[in-house]
Amino acid sequence: MSTGRIAFLGDINGAPGRMVLEQQLPTLRERYGPLRIVANAENARNGSGLTPDLYETFRKFGIDAMTLGDHVYRDARIVPILEDPTKPIGRPANLSARAQGKRIVRIPASEGFARDLYVFTLLGRVLMPSILANDPFACADEMLAAIPERNPLVLVEAHMEATSEKGALARYLDGRVAAVLGTHTHVPTADARVLRGGTAFITDVGMTGPHDSVIGRKAEQVLRHFTSSMHVPFEMGSGGEALQGAVVEVSLDTGLAVSIERIDIPADYSRAPFRTLHSR
Ligand SMILES: [Fe+2]
Ligand SMILES: [Fe+2]
């Protein structure tokens, strides 16, 4: 059986996330040998949204495809790139029909990885009031039916708040896609496993960003908000940077998963670019 590894990275969050990504991508490649790297980039621009420049930077780093979540339209300059069929980045699939941007990305087969890889993101409807999403289950059926291949190789990102909604989606898609990988909470979970039908699942892959924070934001400001009931603007946090995600090994014959492993690679503060920022 020929297999290949796909790395999926949790939300790249602000400058700290970008720095740990750049520093630790070589470590990820050395340790896991992924032939495809997909990353959620919804928080790349100072914690919210993605700019065209950052999109190009991540492509140069070797990210094969990018996804976005509820922050998809925070920086409207990304919309032409979302609309461009040649750019491997999609918007969440289950938005209104008039929402701009591609709903699915196809990474074409290449030497060593002889299968097209399809990637799409589904937003949750539970505890996510900031964006109006349609039924992710019905949308998944619709997206899979529209793929021309018979047993396509598909990675589904479950960009959702509720663990129950993510778990239910994974069960719904078990045996039909290679992986259902959770994002959005920025907190990694310890439940990575391959389900009975052959679909790899993890409730949340975590965040590529500063973990010495409250899910990426400065803890002092978040605390002031929670303890004063007043609106406090949140700035990016810093410290405790780590590259987090999951590596899924897939069968290139069946398009289903063989294994899944969580990735958590902390920043090395003795080396650039962190050495100049942190005194530790
Ligand atoms: Fe996020
Ligand atoms: Fe999100």
mmCIF file of C-alpha atoms and ligand atoms in Angstrom:
data_model
loop_
_atom_site.group_PDB
_atom_site.id
_atom_site.type_symbol
_atom_site.label_atom_id
_atom_site.label_comp_id
_atom_site.label_asym_id
_atom_site.label_seq_id
_atom_site.Cartn_x
_atom_site.Cartn_y
_atom_site.Cartn_z
ATOM 1 C CA MET A 1 0.000 0.000 0.000
ATOM 2 C CA SER A 2 1.463 3.360 -0.916
ATOM 3 C CA THR A 3 0.912 6.081 1.619
ATOM 4 C CA GLY A 4 1.703 9.762 2.002
ATOM 5 C CA ARG A 5 1.670 12.241 4.852
ATOM 6 C CA ILE A 6 -0.323 15.430 5.029
ATOM 7 C CA ALA A 7 0.474 18.063 7.658
ATOM 8 C CA PHE A 8 -2.288 20.386 8.760
ATOM 9 C CA LEU A 9 -1.332 23.397 10.879
ATOM 10 C CA GLY A 10 -3.614 25.109 13.363
ATOM 11 C CA ASP A 11 -4.468 28.798 12.995
ATOM 12 C CA ILE A 12 -1.320 30.865 12.339
ATOM 13 C CA ASN A 13 -1.773 33.702 14.809
ATOM 14 C CA GLY A 14 -0.173 37.118 14.248
ATOM 15 C CA ALA A 15 3.554 37.888 14.080
ATOM 16 C CA PRO A 16 4.434 35.366 16.835
ATOM 17 C CA GLY A 17 2.680 32.625 14.850
ATOM 18 C CA ARG A 18 4.389 33.658 11.639
ATOM 19 C CA MET A 19 7.798 33.602 13.324
ATOM 20 C CA VAL A 20 7.420 30.144 14.870
ATOM 21 C CA LEU A 21 6.066 28.875 11.557
ATOM 22 C CA GLU A 22 9.107 30.106 9.668
ATOM 23 C CA GLN A 23 11.528 28.867 12.326
ATOM 24 C CA GLN A 24 10.041 25.406 12.875
ATOM 25 C CA LEU A 25 8.783 24.369 9.407
ATOM 26 C CA PRO A 26 12.169 22.731 8.702
ATOM 27 C CA THR A 27 11.822 20.753 11.971
ATOM 28 C CA LEU A 28 8.325 19.660 10.952
ATOM 29 C CA ARG A 29 9.604 18.511 7.566
ATOM 30 C CA GLU A 30 12.556 16.636 9.110
ATOM 31 C CA ARG A 31 10.504 14.847 11.759
ATOM 32 C CA TYR A 32 7.385 13.967 9.790
ATOM 33 C CA GLY A 33 8.249 14.207 6.073
ATOM 34 C CA PRO A 34 4.890 15.591 4.958
ATOM 35 C CA LEU A 35 4.303 15.704 1.202
ATOM 36 C CA ARG A 36 1.484 18.220 1.587
ATOM 37 C CA ILE A 37 1.213 21.083 4.069
ATOM 38 C CA VAL A 38 -2.116 22.838 4.646
ATOM 39 C CA ALA A 39 -2.556 25.664 7.175
ATOM 40 C CA ASN A 40 -5.393 27.715 8.574
ATOM 41 C CA ALA A 41 -4.412 31.372 8.161
ATOM 42 C CA GLU A 42 -7.491 33.186 9.494
ATOM 43 C CA ASN A 43 -5.586 34.912 12.335
ATOM 44 C CA ALA A 44 -2.362 35.710 10.470
ATOM 45 C CA ARG A 45 -2.905 39.499 10.247
ATOM 46 C CA ASN A 46 -2.352 40.633 13.818
ATOM 47 C CA GLY A 47 -4.802 37.997 15.085
ATOM 48 C CA SER A 48 -7.616 38.545 12.601
ATOM 49 C CA GLY A 49 -7.784 38.065 8.836
ATOM 50 C CA LEU A 50 -5.214 37.466 6.105
ATOM 51 C CA THR A 51 -3.566 39.949 3.727
ATOM 52 C CA PRO A 52 -2.395 39.173 0.159
ATOM 53 C CA ASP A 53 1.225 39.765 1.259
ATOM 54 C CA LEU A 54 0.967 37.219 4.070
ATOM 55 C CA TYR A 55 -0.715 34.750 1.718
ATOM 56 C CA GLU A 56 2.283 35.056 -0.628
ATOM 57 C CA THR A 57 4.744 34.752 2.279
ATOM 58 C CA PHE A 58 3.170 31.473 3.430
ATOM 59 C CA ARG A 59 3.211 30.141 -0.124
ATOM 60 C CA LYS A 60 6.941 30.941 -0.275
ATOM 61 C CA PHE A 61 7.456 29.062 2.996
ATOM 62 C CA GLY A 62 6.051 26.008 1.164
ATOM 63 C CA ILE A 63 2.475 25.925 2.445
ATOM 64 C CA ASP A 64 0.566 24.105 -0.313
ATOM 65 C CA ALA A 65 -2.921 25.335 0.569
ATOM 66 C CA MET A 66 -4.583 27.652 3.075
ATOM 67 C CA THR A 67 -7.959 27.730 4.769
ATOM 68 C CA LEU A 68 -9.864 30.431 6.640
ATOM 69 C CA GLY A 69 -12.562 30.373 9.301
ATOM 70 C CA ASP A 70 -14.971 32.879 10.798
ATOM 71 C CA HIS A 71 -12.347 35.665 10.291
ATOM 72 C CA VAL A 72 -12.361 35.027 6.523
ATOM 73 C CA TYR A 73 -13.426 38.535 5.468
ATOM 74 C CA ARG A 74 -11.738 40.619 8.213
ATOM 75 C CA ASP A 75 -9.272 41.942 5.629
ATOM 76 C CA ALA A 76 -11.208 42.442 2.390
ATOM 77 C CA ARG A 77 -7.994 42.711 0.340
ATOM 78 C CA ILE A 78 -7.850 38.886 0.356
ATOM 79 C CA VAL A 79 -11.133 38.536 -1.590
ATOM 80 C CA PRO A 80 -9.614 38.686 -5.120
ATOM 81 C CA ILE A 81 -7.217 35.887 -4.088
ATOM 82 C CA LEU A 82 -10.128 33.868 -2.696
ATOM 83 C CA GLU A 83 -11.911 34.319 -6.030
ATOM 84 C CA ASP A 84 -8.858 33.410 -8.159
ATOM 85 C CA PRO A 85 -9.146 29.739 -9.250
ATOM 86 C CA THR A 86 -5.347 29.428 -9.486
ATOM 87 C CA LYS A 87 -4.719 30.375 -5.824
ATOM 88 C CA PRO A 88 -4.905 27.464 -3.354
ATOM 89 C CA ILE A 89 -6.996 29.111 -0.658
ATOM 90 C CA GLY A 90 -10.685 28.698 0.105
ATOM 91 C CA ARG A 91 -13.374 30.343 2.190
ATOM 92 C CA PRO A 92 -15.557 28.231 4.483
ATOM 93 C CA ALA A 93 -17.857 26.163 2.244
ATOM 94 C CA ASN A 94 -21.104 26.600 4.187
ATOM 95 C CA LEU A 95 -21.606 30.352 3.862
ATOM 96 C CA SER A 96 -24.356 32.111 1.921
ATOM 97 C CA ALA A 97 -24.432 31.421 -1.807
ATOM 98 C CA ARG A 98 -23.432 35.042 -2.432
ATOM 99 C CA ALA A 99 -20.336 34.913 -0.193
ATOM 100 C CA GLN A 100 -17.217 35.571 -2.265
ATOM 101 C CA GLY A 101 -14.432 33.038 -2.716
ATOM 102 C CA LYS A 102 -13.840 29.414 -3.650
ATOM 103 C CA ARG A 103 -15.430 26.741 -1.476
ATOM 104 C CA ILE A 104 -12.875 24.016 -2.136
ATOM 105 C CA VAL A 105 -9.190 23.773 -3.015
ATOM 106 C CA ARG A 106 -7.625 21.005 -5.072
ATOM 107 C CA ILE A 107 -3.903 20.355 -4.693
ATOM 108 C CA PRO A 108 -2.958 18.444 -7.834
ATOM 109 C CA ALA A 109 -1.146 15.098 -7.699
ATOM 110 C CA SER A 110 2.618 15.178 -8.059
ATOM 111 C CA GLU A 111 5.563 12.821 -8.002
ATOM 112 C CA GLY A 112 5.568 10.884 -4.719
ATOM 113 C CA PHE A 113 1.974 11.832 -3.955
ATOM 114 C CA ALA A 114 -0.061 10.455 -6.822
ATOM 115 C CA ARG A 115 -3.460 11.751 -5.745
ATOM 116 C CA ASP A 116 -5.277 15.046 -5.996
ATOM 117 C CA LEU A 117 -6.014 16.328 -2.493
ATOM 118 C CA TYR A 118 -9.251 18.224 -1.911
ATOM 119 C CA VAL A 119 -9.566 20.537 1.092
ATOM 120 C CA PHE A 120 -12.592 22.367 2.390
ATOM 121 C CA THR A 121 -13.664 24.029 5.636
ATOM 122 C CA LEU A 122 -17.004 23.836 7.425
ATOM 123 C CA LEU A 123 -18.025 26.396 10.022
ATOM 124 C CA GLY A 124 -19.960 25.405 13.098
ATOM 125 C CA ARG A 125 -23.374 26.792 14.014
ATOM 126 C CA VAL A 126 -23.105 26.219 17.773
ATOM 127 C CA LEU A 127 -21.720 29.128 19.866
ATOM 128 C CA MET A 128 -20.466 31.007 16.797
ATOM 129 C CA PRO A 129 -22.688 34.084 16.554
ATOM 130 C CA SER A 130 -20.230 36.282 14.627
ATOM 131 C CA ILE A 131 -20.882 34.738 11.201
ATOM 132 C CA LEU A 132 -23.980 33.190 9.608
ATOM 133 C CA ALA A 133 -23.276 29.657 8.433
ATOM 134 C CA ASN A 134 -25.492 27.033 6.787
ATOM 135 C CA ASP A 135 -25.892 23.385 7.876
ATOM 136 C CA PRO A 136 -22.339 21.938 7.756
ATOM 137 C CA PHE A 137 -23.617 18.349 7.404
ATOM 138 C CA ALA A 138 -25.745 19.051 4.333
ATOM 139 C CA CYS A 139 -22.930 21.175 2.932
ATOM 140 C CA ALA A 140 -20.434 18.309 3.358
ATOM 141 C CA ASP A 141 -22.745 16.014 1.347
ATOM 142 C CA GLU A 142 -23.060 18.631 -1.354
ATOM 143 C CA MET A 143 -19.307 19.263 -1.530
ATOM 144 C CA LEU A 144 -18.445 15.538 -1.734
ATOM 145 C CA ALA A 145 -21.085 14.934 -4.417
ATOM 146 C CA ALA A 146 -19.563 17.701 -6.542
ATOM 147 C CA ILE A 147 -16.064 16.137 -6.598
ATOM 148 C CA PRO A 148 -15.664 14.356 -9.925
ATOM 149 C CA GLU A 149 -13.486 11.467 -8.641
ATOM 150 C CA ARG A 150 -14.930 8.199 -7.351
ATOM 151 C CA ASN A 151 -12.952 7.783 -4.111
ATOM 152 C CA PRO A 152 -11.435 11.207 -3.710
ATOM 153 C CA LEU A 153 -8.788 12.073 -1.132
ATOM 154 C CA VAL A 154 -10.444 14.734 1.028
ATOM 155 C CA LEU A 155 -9.409 16.696 4.103
ATOM 156 C CA VAL A 156 -12.232 18.477 5.918
ATOM 157 C CA GLU A 157 -11.520 21.220 8.449
ATOM 158 C CA ALA A 158 -14.157 21.509 11.180
ATOM 159 C CA HIS A 159 -13.856 25.171 12.173
ATOM 160 C CA MET A 160 -16.167 24.984 15.135
ATOM 161 C CA GLU A 161 -16.442 25.965 18.796
ATOM 162 C CA ALA A 162 -18.421 23.006 20.176
ATOM 163 C CA THR A 163 -16.636 19.681 20.684
ATOM 164 C CA SER A 164 -19.983 17.926 20.129
ATOM 165 C CA GLU A 165 -20.497 19.482 16.706
ATOM 166 C CA LYS A 166 -16.969 18.497 15.627
ATOM 167 C CA GLY A 167 -17.382 14.933 16.906
ATOM 168 C CA ALA A 168 -20.746 14.588 15.208
ATOM 169 C CA LEU A 169 -19.361 15.835 11.896
ATOM 170 C CA ALA A 170 -16.453 13.380 12.116
ATOM 171 C CA ARG A 171 -18.874 10.487 12.690
ATOM 172 C CA TYR A 172 -21.057 11.709 9.834
ATOM 173 C CA LEU A 173 -18.100 11.717 7.434
ATOM 174 C CA ASP A 174 -16.373 8.562 8.766
ATOM 175 C CA GLY A 175 -15.302 6.377 5.854
ATOM 176 C CA ARG A 176 -16.034 9.108 3.308
ATOM 177 C CA VAL A 177 -13.049 11.435 3.822
ATOM 178 C CA ALA A 178 -9.427 10.987 4.921
ATOM 179 C CA ALA A 179 -9.641 13.375 7.855
ATOM 180 C CA VAL A 180 -11.863 15.692 9.846
ATOM 181 C CA LEU A 181 -9.567 18.098 11.677
ATOM 182 C CA GLY A 182 -10.904 20.581 14.207
ATOM 183 C CA THR A 183 -9.779 24.203 14.513
ATOM 184 C CA HIS A 184 -11.024 27.530 15.904
ATOM 185 C CA THR A 185 -10.605 27.066 19.674
ATOM 186 C CA HIS A 186 -6.793 27.392 19.367
ATOM 187 C CA VAL A 187 -6.510 24.784 22.149
ATOM 188 C CA PRO A 188 -5.202 21.347 21.110
ATOM 189 C CA THR A 189 -7.067 18.249 22.263
ATOM 190 C CA ALA A 190 -5.656 14.810 23.124
ATOM 191 C CA ASP A 191 -8.128 12.676 21.137
ATOM 192 C CA ALA A 192 -6.354 12.193 17.773
ATOM 193 C CA ARG A 193 -7.421 8.817 16.393
ATOM 194 C CA VAL A 194 -8.605 6.993 13.288
ATOM 195 C CA LEU A 195 -12.325 6.237 13.462
ATOM 196 C CA ARG A 196 -13.813 2.820 12.579
ATOM 197 C CA GLY A 197 -14.523 3.721 8.980
ATOM 198 C CA GLY A 198 -10.985 5.005 8.316
ATOM 199 C CA THR A 199 -11.326 8.750 8.880
ATOM 200 C CA ALA A 200 -8.685 10.475 11.014
ATOM 201 C CA PHE A 201 -10.160 12.841 13.580
ATOM 202 C CA ILE A 202 -9.003 15.303 16.201
ATOM 203 C CA THR A 203 -11.311 17.744 17.965
ATOM 204 C CA ASP A 204 -8.780 20.583 17.747
ATOM 205 C CA VAL A 205 -5.266 20.718 16.323
ATOM 206 C CA GLY A 206 -4.418 23.863 18.313
ATOM 207 C CA MET A 207 -2.754 27.082 17.195
ATOM 208 C CA THR A 208 0.500 28.113 15.563
ATOM 209 C CA GLY A 209 1.041 31.117 17.776
ATOM 210 C CA PRO A 210 1.778 32.450 21.268
ATOM 211 C CA HIS A 211 0.421 30.155 23.959
ATOM 212 C CA ASP A 212 1.514 32.430 26.829
ATOM 213 C CA SER A 213 -1.761 34.288 26.243
ATOM 214 C CA VAL A 214 -5.493 33.669 26.285
ATOM 215 C CA ILE A 215 -6.019 31.823 22.975
ATOM 216 C CA GLY A 216 -3.551 34.227 21.353
ATOM 217 C CA ARG A 217 -4.555 37.553 22.917
ATOM 218 C CA LYS A 218 -2.811 39.473 25.712
ATOM 219 C CA ALA A 219 -3.959 37.876 28.950
ATOM 220 C CA GLU A 220 -4.109 41.163 30.925
ATOM 221 C CA GLN A 221 -6.601 42.681 28.485
ATOM 222 C CA VAL A 222 -8.759 39.570 28.310
ATOM 223 C CA LEU A 223 -8.786 39.452 32.107
ATOM 224 C CA ARG A 224 -9.772 43.118 32.337
ATOM 225 C CA HIS A 225 -12.687 42.354 30.008
ATOM 226 C CA PHE A 226 -13.839 39.362 32.055
ATOM 227 C CA THR A 227 -13.453 41.096 35.412
ATOM 228 C CA SER A 228 -14.889 44.531 34.528
ATOM 229 C CA SER A 229 -17.742 43.696 32.103
ATOM 230 C CA MET A 230 -16.383 46.541 29.955
ATOM 231 C CA HIS A 231 -15.262 46.421 26.343
ATOM 232 C CA VAL A 232 -11.478 46.122 26.119
ATOM 233 C CA PRO A 233 -9.660 45.981 22.766
ATOM 234 C CA PHE A 234 -7.522 42.842 22.595
ATOM 235 C CA GLU A 235 -3.959 42.986 21.289
ATOM 236 C CA MET A 236 -1.809 40.044 20.193
ATOM 237 C CA GLY A 237 -0.119 38.138 22.992
ATOM 238 C CA SER A 238 3.448 36.882 22.842
ATOM 239 C CA GLY A 239 5.562 34.180 24.458
ATOM 240 C CA GLY A 240 5.150 30.421 24.550
ATOM 241 C CA GLU A 241 5.116 30.222 20.771
ATOM 242 C CA ALA A 242 4.560 26.783 19.247
ATOM 243 C CA LEU A 243 3.787 25.298 15.879
ATOM 244 C CA GLN A 244 0.781 23.026 16.399
ATOM 245 C CA GLY A 245 -1.206 20.824 14.087
ATOM 246 C CA ALA A 246 -1.568 17.203 13.060
ATOM 247 C CA VAL A 247 0.050 14.855 10.573
ATOM 248 C CA VAL A 248 -2.240 12.391 8.844
ATOM 249 C CA GLU A 249 -0.825 9.418 6.966
ATOM 250 C CA VAL A 250 -3.209 8.452 4.183
ATOM 251 C CA SER A 251 -3.473 5.504 1.828
ATOM 252 C CA LEU A 252 -3.083 6.791 -1.723
ATOM 253 C CA ASP A 253 -5.091 3.748 -2.849
ATOM 254 C CA THR A 254 -8.216 4.111 -0.711
ATOM 255 C CA GLY A 255 -7.997 7.810 0.160
ATOM 256 C CA LEU A 256 -8.578 6.932 3.841
ATOM 257 C CA ALA A 257 -6.346 7.439 6.872
ATOM 258 C CA VAL A 258 -3.747 5.034 8.228
ATOM 259 C CA SER A 259 -2.728 7.105 11.258
ATOM 260 C CA ILE A 260 -2.867 10.539 12.806
ATOM 261 C CA GLU A 261 -0.406 12.210 15.141
ATOM 262 C CA ARG A 262 -0.583 15.560 16.855
ATOM 263 C CA ILE A 263 2.231 18.050 16.235
ATOM 264 C CA ASP A 264 3.473 20.448 18.914
ATOM 265 C CA ILE A 265 6.854 22.025 18.202
ATOM 266 C CA PRO A 266 7.848 24.851 20.576
ATOM 267 C CA ALA A 267 9.870 27.835 19.415
ATOM 268 C CA ASP A 268 13.622 27.817 19.971
ATOM 269 C CA TYR A 269 14.312 31.138 21.723
ATOM 270 C CA SER A 270 18.064 30.804 21.330
ATOM 271 C CA ARG A 271 17.725 31.252 17.570
ATOM 272 C CA ALA A 272 16.435 34.001 15.264
ATOM 273 C CA PRO A 273 13.917 35.509 14.996
ATOM 274 C CA PHE A 274 13.080 35.061 18.693
ATOM 275 C CA ARG A 275 16.524 35.706 20.155
ATOM 276 C CA THR A 276 16.165 39.432 19.497
ATOM 277 C CA LEU A 277 12.680 39.602 21.057
ATOM 278 C CA HIS A 278 12.941 37.571 24.231
ATOM 279 C CA SER A 279 15.604 37.996 26.859
ATOM 280 C CA ARG A 280 15.299 34.446 28.185
HETATM 281 FE FE FE B 1 -8.617 31.078 14.769
HETATM 282 FE FE FE B 2 -11.987 30.933 14.096
#
